Short mmCIF file of C-alpha atoms in Angstrom, two decimals:
data_model
loop_
_atom_site.label_atom_id
_atom_site.label_comp_id
_atom_site.label_asym_id
_atom_site.label_seq_id
_atom_site.Cartn_x
_atom_site.Cartn_y
_atom_site.Cartn_z
CA MET A 37 0.43 -54.40 -52.27
CA HIS A 38 2.02 -57.72 -51.33
CA SER A 39 5.31 -56.12 -50.23
CA TYR A 40 3.48 -53.72 -47.90
CA THR A 41 1.49 -56.57 -46.38
CA ARG A 42 4.69 -58.41 -45.45
CA MET A 43 5.91 -55.35 -43.55
CA LEU A 44 2.90 -55.60 -41.23
CA THR A 45 3.64 -59.07 -39.86
CA PRO A 46 3.44 -59.57 -36.04
CA GLU A 47 7.25 -59.76 -35.83
CA ALA A 48 7.66 -56.53 -37.73
CA LEU A 49 5.06 -54.77 -35.62
CA ARG A 50 6.76 -55.97 -32.43
CA MET A 51 10.11 -54.56 -33.62
CA VAL A 52 8.49 -51.24 -34.50
CA SER A 53 6.84 -51.16 -31.07
CA VAL A 54 10.16 -51.78 -29.30
CA GLU A 55 11.96 -49.19 -31.37
CA GLY A 56 9.12 -46.72 -30.75
CA SER A 57 9.31 -47.31 -27.03
CA ASN A 58 13.04 -46.77 -27.09
CA PHE A 59 12.56 -43.57 -29.04
CA CYS A 60 9.90 -42.30 -26.60
CA TYR A 61 12.13 -43.22 -23.67
CA ALA A 62 15.01 -41.38 -25.29
CA VAL A 63 12.86 -38.28 -25.82
CA SER A 64 11.60 -38.46 -22.23
CA TRP A 65 15.17 -38.85 -20.98
CA VAL A 66 16.33 -35.80 -22.98
CA GLN A 67 13.38 -33.79 -21.69
CA GLN A 68 14.18 -34.78 -18.12
CA ILE A 69 17.81 -33.74 -18.57
CA LEU A 70 16.72 -30.39 -20.03
CA VAL A 71 14.26 -29.79 -17.18
CA GLU A 72 16.89 -30.65 -14.60
CA LYS A 73 19.38 -28.43 -16.41
CA TRP A 74 16.99 -25.50 -16.44
CA ARG A 75 16.17 -26.09 -12.80
CA MET A 76 19.86 -25.93 -12.04
CA ILE A 77 20.26 -22.82 -14.18
CA LEU A 78 17.29 -21.07 -12.57
CA GLY A 79 18.29 -22.21 -9.10
CA THR A 80 21.86 -21.01 -9.65
CA ALA A 81 20.58 -17.72 -11.09
CA LEU A 82 18.31 -17.25 -8.10
CA VAL A 83 21.12 -17.97 -5.65
CA LEU A 84 23.43 -15.60 -7.54
CA TYR A 85 20.74 -12.91 -7.60
CA MET A 86 20.12 -13.30 -3.88
CA ALA A 87 23.85 -13.07 -3.22
CA TYR A 88 24.13 -10.04 -5.51
CA GLU A 89 21.15 -8.36 -3.79
CA GLN A 90 22.64 -8.94 -0.32
CA LEU A 91 26.06 -7.69 -1.40
CA SER A 92 24.50 -4.70 -3.19
CA HIS A 93 22.63 -3.65 -0.06
CA LYS A 94 25.76 -4.10 2.07
CA TRP A 95 27.80 -2.06 -0.41
CA LYS A 96 25.24 0.76 -0.33
CA ALA A 97 25.09 0.65 3.46
CA LYS A 98 28.89 0.78 3.87
CA HIS A 99 29.49 1.07 7.64
CA LEU A 100 25.90 1.96 8.62
CA PRO A 101 24.15 -0.41 11.06
CA GLY A 102 21.24 -2.42 9.69
CA PRO A 103 19.80 -5.94 9.24
CA ARG A 104 22.14 -8.94 8.91
CA PHE A 105 19.94 -10.53 6.25
CA VAL A 106 17.32 -9.08 3.92
CA VAL A 107 14.45 -11.18 2.55
CA PRO A 108 14.92 -11.24 -1.25
CA LEU A 109 12.64 -8.90 -3.22
CA LEU A 110 10.38 -8.12 -0.24
CA GLY A 111 13.00 -6.87 2.19
CA ASN A 112 11.30 -6.02 5.48
CA ALA A 113 8.14 -4.64 3.88
CA TYR A 114 5.90 -7.15 5.63
CA GLY A 115 7.24 -6.15 9.04
CA MET A 116 6.75 -2.48 8.24
CA VAL A 117 3.11 -2.98 7.20
CA ALA A 118 2.26 -5.53 9.93
CA ASP A 119 3.66 -3.49 12.83
CA PRO A 120 4.94 -0.08 11.69
CA VAL A 121 5.47 1.18 15.25
CA LYS A 122 7.86 -1.66 16.09
CA PHE A 123 9.56 -1.45 12.69
CA TRP A 124 10.45 2.24 13.05
CA GLU A 125 11.30 1.88 16.75
CA ASP A 126 13.78 -0.85 15.79
CA GLN A 127 15.24 1.42 13.12
CA ALA A 128 15.67 4.17 15.72
CA LYS A 129 17.36 1.81 18.18
CA THR A 130 19.71 0.60 15.46
CA ALA A 131 20.58 4.24 14.66
CA MET A 132 21.13 5.20 18.32
CA LYS A 133 24.93 5.47 18.09
CA THR A 134 25.42 6.65 14.52
CA GLY A 135 22.24 8.72 14.04
CA VAL A 136 21.57 6.73 10.84
CA SER A 137 20.58 3.15 9.96
CA TRP A 138 19.52 1.26 6.85
CA ASN A 139 16.98 -1.34 5.72
CA VAL A 140 15.18 -2.56 2.59
CA LEU A 141 11.51 -2.28 1.59
CA LEU A 142 10.36 -4.19 -1.50
CA GLY A 143 13.89 -4.25 -2.86
CA LYS A 144 14.30 -0.50 -2.24
CA PHE A 145 17.28 0.55 -0.12
CA ILE A 146 16.22 2.94 2.65
CA VAL A 147 18.14 5.20 5.00
CA PHE A 148 16.57 6.07 8.37
CA VAL A 149 17.79 9.32 9.91
CA ARG A 150 17.39 9.69 13.66
CA ASP A 151 19.77 12.60 14.31
CA SER A 152 18.12 16.06 14.25
CA GLU A 153 20.98 17.83 12.48
CA LEU A 154 21.14 15.19 9.77
CA SER A 155 17.35 15.32 9.35
CA ARG A 156 17.57 19.09 8.99
CA LYS A 157 20.29 18.59 6.39
CA ILE A 158 17.90 16.46 4.32
CA PHE A 159 15.09 19.05 4.56
CA MET A 160 17.44 21.88 3.60
CA ASN A 161 18.63 20.09 0.45
CA VAL A 162 15.41 19.42 -1.44
CA SER A 163 16.77 20.21 -4.92
CA PRO A 164 17.90 18.51 -8.14
CA ASP A 165 21.32 18.05 -6.50
CA GLY A 166 19.90 16.55 -3.33
CA PHE A 167 16.49 15.11 -2.63
CA ARG A 168 12.89 15.12 -3.77
CA MET A 169 10.20 15.08 -1.07
CA ILE A 170 7.76 12.26 -1.82
CA ILE A 171 5.62 12.20 1.40
CA HIS A 172 5.01 8.43 1.09
CA PRO A 173 7.35 5.60 -0.03
CA PHE A 174 5.13 5.13 -3.10
CA GLY A 175 3.85 8.71 -3.19
CA LYS A 176 4.31 9.54 -6.87
CA ASP A 177 2.63 6.31 -7.87
CA LEU A 178 -0.28 6.80 -5.44
CA PHE A 179 -0.95 10.49 -6.02
CA GLY A 180 -0.76 10.01 -9.76
CA ALA A 181 -0.55 13.68 -10.79
CA GLU A 182 2.70 15.24 -12.01
CA ASN A 183 1.47 18.69 -10.99
CA ASN A 184 1.32 17.96 -7.25
CA PHE A 185 2.89 20.75 -5.22
CA ILE A 186 4.61 18.33 -2.83
CA PHE A 187 6.74 16.75 -5.58
CA MET A 188 8.08 20.02 -6.99
CA PHE A 189 11.40 21.63 -6.21
CA GLY A 190 13.69 24.33 -7.51
CA GLU A 191 12.44 27.46 -9.25
CA GLU A 192 8.99 26.13 -10.14
CA HIS A 193 8.38 25.22 -6.49
CA ARG A 194 9.56 28.65 -5.27
CA ASP A 195 7.31 30.45 -7.78
CA LEU A 196 4.24 28.39 -6.89
CA ARG A 197 4.93 28.63 -3.16
CA LYS A 198 5.08 32.43 -3.48
CA ARG A 199 1.80 32.40 -5.39
CA LEU A 200 0.17 30.33 -2.64
CA GLY A 201 1.31 32.74 0.08
CA PRO A 202 -1.94 34.80 0.20
CA ILE A 203 -4.01 31.77 1.27
CA PHE A 204 -2.49 32.01 4.76
CA THR A 205 -2.53 35.76 5.40
CA PHE A 206 -4.11 37.10 8.61
CA LYS A 207 -7.27 37.97 6.66
CA ALA A 208 -7.53 34.47 5.21
CA LEU A 209 -6.74 32.77 8.54
CA ALA A 210 -9.43 34.86 10.27
CA LEU A 211 -11.96 33.52 7.76
CA TYR A 212 -10.85 29.92 8.34
CA ILE A 213 -11.04 30.43 12.13
CA SER A 214 -14.70 31.34 11.76
CA ILE A 215 -15.39 28.24 9.66
CA GLN A 216 -13.39 25.94 11.93
CA GLU A 217 -15.00 27.19 15.14
CA SER A 218 -18.59 26.96 13.94
CA LEU A 219 -18.12 23.39 12.68
CA ILE A 220 -16.23 22.25 15.80
CA ARG A 221 -19.06 23.62 17.97
CA LYS A 222 -21.62 21.90 15.75
CA HIS A 223 -19.95 18.50 16.00
CA ILE A 224 -19.30 18.68 19.74
CA ALA A 225 -22.99 19.54 20.26
CA GLN A 226 -23.93 16.52 18.11
CA TRP A 227 -21.68 14.26 20.19
CA ILE A 228 -23.29 15.45 23.41
CA LYS A 229 -26.75 14.63 22.05
CA LEU A 230 -25.50 11.28 20.74
CA PHE A 231 -24.23 10.22 24.17
CA GLU A 232 -27.42 11.39 25.88
CA THR A 233 -29.22 8.52 24.12
CA ARG A 234 -26.60 5.80 24.74
CA ASN A 235 -24.57 4.66 27.72
CA GLU A 236 -21.76 2.75 26.07
CA PRO A 237 -18.57 4.52 24.94
CA LEU A 238 -17.50 5.09 21.34
CA ARG A 239 -14.16 5.40 19.60
CA MET A 240 -13.84 9.17 19.53
CA ARG A 241 -11.21 9.19 16.79
CA PHE A 242 -13.84 8.32 14.19
CA LEU A 243 -16.07 11.16 15.38
CA LEU A 244 -13.04 13.47 15.26
CA ARG A 245 -12.28 12.29 11.74
CA ASP A 246 -15.78 13.07 10.53
CA MET A 247 -15.58 16.50 12.12
CA ASN A 248 -12.18 17.17 10.63
CA LEU A 249 -13.30 16.05 7.17
CA GLU A 250 -16.09 18.62 7.19
CA THR A 251 -13.91 21.30 8.76
CA SER A 252 -11.02 20.94 6.32
CA GLN A 253 -13.23 20.46 3.26
CA THR A 254 -15.33 23.53 4.07
CA SER A 255 -12.23 25.60 4.81
CA PHE A 256 -10.61 24.50 1.56
CA VAL A 257 -13.45 24.28 -0.96
CA GLY A 258 -16.39 25.99 0.76
CA THR A 259 -19.75 25.04 -0.69
CA TYR A 260 -18.48 24.08 -4.14
CA LEU A 261 -19.03 20.38 -3.40
CA THR A 262 -22.69 19.35 -3.17
CA GLU A 263 -23.78 17.12 -0.29
CA GLU A 264 -23.90 14.10 -2.61
CA GLU A 265 -20.42 14.94 -3.94
CA ARG A 266 -19.09 15.28 -0.38
CA ILE A 267 -20.34 11.79 0.51
CA GLN A 268 -18.70 10.31 -2.58
CA PHE A 269 -15.54 12.34 -1.96
CA ASN A 270 -15.29 11.06 1.61
CA LYS A 271 -15.74 7.45 0.50
CA ASN A 272 -12.96 7.76 -2.07
CA TYR A 273 -10.72 9.58 0.39
CA GLU A 274 -11.11 6.71 2.87
CA ILE A 275 -10.19 4.25 0.11
CA PHE A 276 -7.13 6.36 -0.72
CA ASN A 277 -6.10 6.44 2.94
CA LYS A 278 -6.26 2.66 3.23
CA GLY A 279 -4.03 2.40 0.18
CA THR A 280 -1.29 4.34 1.96
CA MET A 281 -1.13 1.60 4.61
CA THR A 282 -0.77 -1.45 2.36
CA LEU A 283 1.82 -3.05 0.09
CA PRO A 284 1.91 -1.55 -3.43
CA PHE A 285 0.50 -4.50 -5.36
CA ASN A 286 -1.26 -2.76 -8.23
CA ILE A 287 -3.55 -5.68 -9.07
CA PRO A 288 -7.31 -5.26 -9.69
CA GLY A 289 -9.23 -5.81 -6.47
CA THR A 290 -6.36 -4.96 -4.10
CA THR A 291 -6.56 -2.04 -1.68
CA TYR A 292 -3.62 -0.34 -3.38
CA TYR A 293 -5.24 -0.65 -6.80
CA LYS A 294 -8.47 0.88 -5.47
CA ALA A 295 -6.51 3.73 -3.86
CA LYS A 296 -4.73 4.53 -7.12
CA ASN A 297 -8.09 4.73 -8.87
CA ALA A 298 -9.55 6.88 -6.10
CA ALA A 299 -6.86 9.57 -6.42
CA PRO A 300 -7.90 10.80 -9.92
CA PHE A 301 -11.54 11.00 -8.77
CA LEU A 302 -10.53 13.16 -5.81
CA ILE A 303 -8.37 15.46 -7.92
CA ASP A 304 -11.09 15.75 -10.59
CA ALA A 305 -13.65 16.70 -7.90
CA LEU A 306 -11.33 19.43 -6.62
CA ALA A 307 -10.61 20.61 -10.18
CA LYS A 308 -14.36 21.04 -10.63
CA CYS A 309 -14.38 23.18 -7.46
CA ALA A 310 -11.52 25.24 -8.93
CA GLY A 311 -13.59 25.87 -12.07
CA LEU A 312 -16.57 27.06 -10.05
CA SER A 313 -14.32 29.29 -7.95
CA ARG A 314 -12.62 30.69 -11.07
CA ALA A 315 -15.99 31.71 -12.46
CA ARG A 316 -17.04 33.38 -9.20
CA MET A 317 -13.72 35.11 -8.48
CA SER A 318 -13.45 36.43 -12.06
CA LYS A 319 -16.71 38.29 -11.41
CA GLY A 320 -15.30 39.95 -8.30
CA GLY A 321 -16.71 37.53 -5.72
CA GLU A 322 -15.49 37.71 -2.12
CA PRO A 323 -13.19 34.80 -1.14
CA ALA A 324 -14.90 32.35 1.21
CA CYS A 325 -12.40 29.45 1.33
CA VAL A 326 -8.83 28.45 0.49
CA ILE A 327 -9.52 27.66 -3.15
CA ASP A 328 -11.02 31.14 -3.62
CA PHE A 329 -7.85 32.78 -2.31
CA ILE A 330 -5.80 30.59 -4.66
CA LEU A 331 -7.95 31.63 -7.62
CA VAL A 332 -7.74 35.34 -6.78
CA GLU A 333 -3.94 35.15 -6.94
CA THR A 334 -4.02 32.83 -9.98
CA LEU A 335 -6.24 35.21 -11.94
CA ARG A 336 -3.94 38.08 -10.99
CA VAL A 337 -0.77 36.40 -12.31
CA ILE A 338 -2.59 35.31 -15.49
CA GLU A 339 -3.71 38.90 -16.08
CA GLU A 340 -0.19 40.21 -15.47
CA ALA A 341 1.24 37.75 -17.98
CA LYS A 342 -1.41 38.66 -20.53
CA ALA A 343 -0.66 42.37 -20.15
CA ALA A 344 3.02 41.64 -20.73
CA GLY A 345 2.24 39.60 -23.85
CA LYS A 346 3.32 36.36 -22.21
CA PRO A 347 1.51 33.02 -21.95
CA ALA A 348 -0.23 32.10 -18.71
CA PRO A 349 2.19 30.88 -16.00
CA SER A 350 2.50 27.18 -15.29
CA TYR A 351 0.18 25.42 -12.86
CA THR A 352 -2.76 27.77 -13.30
CA SER A 353 -5.32 25.39 -14.84
CA ASP A 354 -8.24 23.93 -12.90
CA ASP A 355 -6.56 20.50 -12.95
CA ASP A 356 -3.34 21.99 -11.56
CA ILE A 357 -5.19 23.74 -8.74
CA GLY A 358 -7.20 20.59 -8.00
CA ALA A 359 -3.94 18.68 -7.53
CA GLN A 360 -2.53 21.43 -5.30
CA VAL A 361 -5.61 21.48 -3.07
CA PHE A 362 -5.50 17.68 -2.86
CA ASP A 363 -1.99 18.00 -1.40
CA PHE A 364 -3.22 20.47 1.23
CA LEU A 365 -6.22 18.31 2.12
CA PHE A 366 -4.04 15.23 2.48
CA ALA A 367 -1.76 17.15 4.83
CA ALA A 368 -4.64 18.75 6.78
CA GLN A 369 -7.13 15.95 7.28
CA ASP A 370 -5.25 12.99 8.74
CA ALA A 371 -2.51 14.95 10.46
CA SER A 372 -5.08 17.16 12.16
CA THR A 373 -7.26 14.21 13.18
CA SER A 374 -4.23 12.64 14.82
CA SER A 375 -3.43 15.82 16.76
CA LEU A 376 -7.04 16.28 17.85
CA ALA A 377 -7.08 12.76 19.28
CA TRP A 378 -3.81 13.26 21.16
CA SER A 379 -5.04 16.60 22.52
CA ILE A 380 -7.98 14.78 24.15
CA VAL A 381 -5.68 12.05 25.48
CA PHE A 382 -3.23 14.40 27.20
CA LEU A 383 -5.93 16.62 28.70
CA ASP A 384 -7.50 13.50 30.17
CA ALA A 385 -4.15 12.15 31.39
CA HIS A 386 -3.16 15.46 33.06
CA PRO A 387 -6.08 16.98 35.04
CA GLU A 388 -3.83 19.76 36.35
CA ILE A 389 -3.09 20.86 32.77
CA LEU A 390 -6.79 20.67 31.86
CA ALA A 391 -7.56 22.94 34.83
CA LYS A 392 -5.02 25.51 33.62
CA VAL A 393 -6.45 25.45 30.09
CA ARG A 394 -9.98 25.93 31.43
CA GLU A 395 -8.87 28.78 33.69
CA GLU A 396 -7.27 30.60 30.77
CA GLN A 397 -10.32 30.07 28.55
CA GLN A 398 -12.63 31.56 31.16
CA ARG A 399 -10.28 34.54 31.55
CA VAL A 400 -9.69 35.21 27.84
CA ARG A 401 -13.32 34.72 26.80
CA PRO A 402 -15.72 35.23 29.74
CA ASP A 403 -18.69 34.39 27.51
CA LEU A 404 -17.90 30.81 26.52
CA LEU A 405 -20.87 30.71 24.14
CA ALA A 406 -19.68 33.73 22.12
CA PRO A 407 -17.65 33.19 18.90
CA ILE A 408 -13.89 33.17 19.36
CA THR A 409 -12.12 36.07 17.66
CA PRO A 410 -8.63 35.93 16.09
CA GLU A 411 -7.48 38.40 18.76
CA GLN A 412 -8.69 36.10 21.55
CA LEU A 413 -6.90 33.19 19.92
CA LEU A 414 -3.63 35.13 20.07
CA ARG A 415 -4.12 35.71 23.80
CA MET A 416 -4.48 32.00 24.60
CA GLU A 417 -0.84 31.68 25.68
CA TYR A 418 -1.07 28.59 27.88
CA THR A 419 -3.45 26.78 25.51
CA THR A 420 -0.98 27.44 22.67
CA MET A 421 1.86 26.11 24.85
CA TYR A 422 -0.20 22.99 25.47
CA VAL A 423 -0.88 22.57 21.74
CA LYS A 424 2.82 22.89 20.92
CA GLU A 425 3.67 20.22 23.48
CA VAL A 426 1.03 17.87 22.01
CA LEU A 427 2.63 18.34 18.60
CA ARG A 428 6.17 17.89 19.95
CA PHE A 429 5.29 14.78 21.94
CA ARG A 430 3.25 13.17 19.16
CA PRO A 431 4.12 14.79 15.80
CA PRO A 432 1.46 13.51 13.38
CA ALA A 433 3.89 13.24 10.46
CA THR A 434 6.48 11.07 12.20
CA LEU A 435 8.50 10.53 9.01
CA VAL A 436 8.82 12.52 5.79
CA PRO A 437 10.20 10.30 2.98
CA HIS A 438 12.63 11.79 0.45
CA LEU A 439 14.17 10.29 -2.69
CA ALA A 440 17.94 10.68 -3.22
CA LEU A 441 18.56 12.16 -6.68
CA THR A 442 22.35 11.97 -6.77
CA ASP A 443 25.22 9.72 -5.73
CA ASP A 444 27.25 12.65 -4.48
CA PHE A 445 25.37 13.80 -1.38
CA MET A 446 27.49 13.48 1.75
CA LEU A 447 25.13 12.89 4.67
CA THR A 448 28.02 12.61 7.11
CA ASP A 449 31.79 13.01 6.80
CA THR A 450 32.07 9.32 5.99
CA TYR A 451 28.83 8.37 4.24
CA LYS A 452 27.32 9.20 0.85
CA ILE A 453 23.66 8.36 0.31
CA PRO A 454 23.34 6.26 -2.89
CA LYS A 455 21.19 7.60 -5.70
CA GLY A 456 17.67 6.15 -5.68
CA ALA A 457 17.65 5.47 -1.94
CA LEU A 458 14.56 6.37 0.08
CA VAL A 459 15.56 8.59 3.00
CA PHE A 460 13.39 8.88 6.12
CA PRO A 461 14.16 11.83 8.41
CA SER A 462 12.35 11.12 11.69
CA LEU A 463 10.44 14.05 13.17
CA LEU A 464 9.36 11.84 16.07
CA GLU A 465 12.93 11.01 17.09
CA SER A 466 14.02 14.62 16.64
CA SER A 467 11.28 15.77 19.02
CA PHE A 468 12.97 13.93 21.90
CA GLN A 469 16.46 15.32 21.30
CA GLY A 470 17.81 18.40 23.06
CA PHE A 471 14.68 19.35 24.98
CA VAL A 472 14.86 19.38 28.79
CA ASP A 473 13.54 16.10 30.21
CA PRO A 474 12.11 15.32 26.73
CA TYR A 475 10.01 12.29 27.72
CA LYS A 476 8.01 14.36 30.21
CA PHE A 477 4.81 15.96 28.88
CA ASP A 478 5.39 19.58 29.89
CA PRO A 479 3.65 22.55 28.17
CA ASP A 480 5.69 24.99 30.31
CA ARG A 481 8.76 24.22 28.20
CA PHE A 482 7.22 26.65 25.68
CA SER A 483 6.61 29.41 28.22
CA PRO A 484 8.16 32.89 27.70
CA ALA A 485 10.64 32.07 30.48
CA ARG A 486 11.93 28.82 28.94
CA GLN A 487 11.21 29.15 25.19
CA GLU A 488 12.48 25.67 24.37
CA ASP A 489 11.04 25.95 20.87
CA VAL A 490 13.55 28.78 20.34
CA VAL A 491 16.46 27.34 22.35
CA TYR A 492 16.13 23.97 20.62
CA LYS A 493 14.69 25.24 17.36
CA ARG A 494 17.06 23.03 15.35
CA ASN A 495 15.27 20.04 16.88
CA TRP A 496 11.85 21.65 16.38
CA LEU A 497 11.21 19.99 13.02
CA LEU A 498 7.49 19.44 13.44
CA PHE A 499 6.68 21.37 10.24
CA GLY A 500 9.90 20.49 8.45
CA ALA A 501 12.56 23.00 7.42
CA GLY A 502 14.02 24.58 4.31
CA PRO A 503 12.23 25.12 0.99
CA HIS A 504 9.43 22.65 1.78
CA GLN A 505 8.64 23.83 5.29
CA CYS A 506 4.87 23.49 5.76
CA VAL A 507 3.09 26.61 4.46
CA GLY A 508 -0.06 25.75 6.43
CA GLN A 509 1.47 25.51 9.91
CA ARG A 510 -0.41 28.55 11.23
CA TYR A 511 -3.66 27.04 9.93
CA ALA A 512 -2.88 23.75 11.72
CA LEU A 513 -1.96 25.46 15.00
CA ASN A 514 -5.13 27.59 14.92
CA ASN A 515 -7.30 24.53 14.26
CA LEU A 516 -5.84 22.55 17.16
CA THR A 517 -5.93 25.54 19.53
CA LEU A 518 -9.57 26.24 18.66
CA PHE A 519 -10.52 22.63 19.23
CA THR A 520 -8.66 22.45 22.56
CA ALA A 521 -10.34 25.67 23.71
CA LEU A 522 -13.83 24.45 22.82
CA TRP A 523 -13.39 20.82 23.91
CA SER A 524 -11.98 21.77 27.31
CA THR A 525 -14.85 24.13 28.07
CA MET A 526 -17.82 22.36 26.46
CA VAL A 527 -17.47 18.74 27.62
CA ASN A 528 -16.22 16.28 30.21
CA LEU A 529 -14.69 13.03 28.98
CA ASP A 530 -15.37 9.67 30.61
CA ARG A 531 -12.54 7.59 29.13
CA ALA A 532 -12.95 3.81 29.15
CA ARG A 533 -9.28 3.12 29.80
CA THR A 534 -7.72 -0.21 28.86
CA PRO A 535 -4.10 -1.46 29.23
CA GLY A 536 -1.89 0.17 26.59
CA CYS A 537 -4.69 2.46 25.37
CA ASP A 538 -2.28 5.41 24.95
CA GLU A 539 0.26 3.47 22.88
CA MET A 540 0.78 4.59 19.28
CA ILE A 541 -0.64 2.96 16.16
CA TYR A 542 -0.38 4.13 12.54
CA THR A 543 -3.68 5.11 10.86
CA PRO A 544 -1.74 6.23 8.59
CA THR A 545 -0.59 9.01 10.94
CA ILE A 546 -0.11 8.09 14.60
CA SER A 547 -3.15 7.69 16.85
CA PRO A 548 -3.87 6.29 20.35
CA LYS A 549 -4.23 2.51 20.31
CA ASP A 550 -7.83 2.56 21.62
CA ASP A 551 -8.90 5.37 19.27
CA VAL A 552 -9.84 7.34 22.43
CA PHE A 553 -12.57 4.99 23.67
CA GLY A 554 -15.00 6.95 25.85
CA ARG A 555 -18.11 9.10 26.11
CA VAL A 556 -18.71 12.81 26.64
CA THR A 557 -21.17 14.84 28.69
CA ALA A 558 -21.94 18.54 28.52
CA ARG A 559 -20.36 20.96 31.01
CA PHE A 560 -23.11 23.51 30.30
CA ALA A 561 -26.13 23.84 28.03
CA VAL A 562 -25.26 24.19 24.34
CA ALA A 563 -27.44 25.27 21.46
#
């Protein structure tokens, strides 16, 4: 005990304290060196990565024009989301001489294609040796379903496309015309009554969107969705739409996260409609909407396979059909809403064209209150010319993203697109190439005498080209022609014009900047 007591003298304790301090200082010093070393290592690694990323992009771009510097990791994604019109206009300007330019979005190398022939080349080579159409830069992630029609190619795409053919026959289109017309008339009548009770203008695009939601949903799934289900469907579809216009940060609470969770709900709701249609069509029911026509053909191919002792063909389940109809709805709803808005804008901006449309409508259908027949629709030559010019001047799908699947695809004689690149053929830029005085809004370019859609058909890429050319283009043209016919004859528009109101914005398709701010009044009494 005595020996231990001597070790605890004040002198001994002081020495221990000093040595302890020295030891602690030494540990702190070593820690500081390690921290500084790791900072240097991480800083050097970051600098090297940034240099590698810049050099990698430049190597992929080769001689193509593009940005001098790319923000690490993000690229120019913020600019694209903040002001998409300016972003893509800048890409087009950069590609003016070469027809092609490059950029980076969230670390992803992109190729922008301005030239019509090169855009056509992309569309014509959707295959395992070329490109996969993805509709949206993050399409596969957003849509979520592997059985989506838009992501298919090759033999399975050809087989399914052939099976979907009957949904756009003359008989089927005639049925949709009846649905479209009755709902367009209903909504226009509602707008007239709405403006009778208020003096201030409204943003017509939102009224058009509501109309188009009901029109496309009823045309595609009939009455299989209950009113409560339609309300919930529309809410989730709006959430999904917002997700297409934001950065893909899949974190709970973000818009993108909500959109990803909305997609399965939408597909499940449509799969439920497919099940109800399957039950009705299997009992010999008469088709009343798109999904019914799909099921009639689906049941036929299943029966053929069964008779031959083979399993049911691929993509014939309710879930598969729900995913397919979701693709069609996505294409029909927002694209059509965009075109409807632009149709109003150009009729208002060109009174002489509006007068010609009205004159033709009165001549083709003397009783403006009577239902429009498919035969009358075919006789609306000038109105159809006008509709084509609206679509040329403001194509709703301005860009159609594709994913490069190989390193070997020669886009030009001197440039190979690198595998994994996102390729953006521009339908908007193509629409202003080749046509006579292309920046003039001129429906007569589609007259029988000029036929610019035939003369410049290689620039007429509104509905794409090749294996993925839009199967619903006749449906879309009929819908816009019907609306133009009814709008021009049923109402007058009092547009509350503001500076720049006709400039483009992305919503996610292109729309007028002011959302067509105005009010309508009836031209004659409506029911």
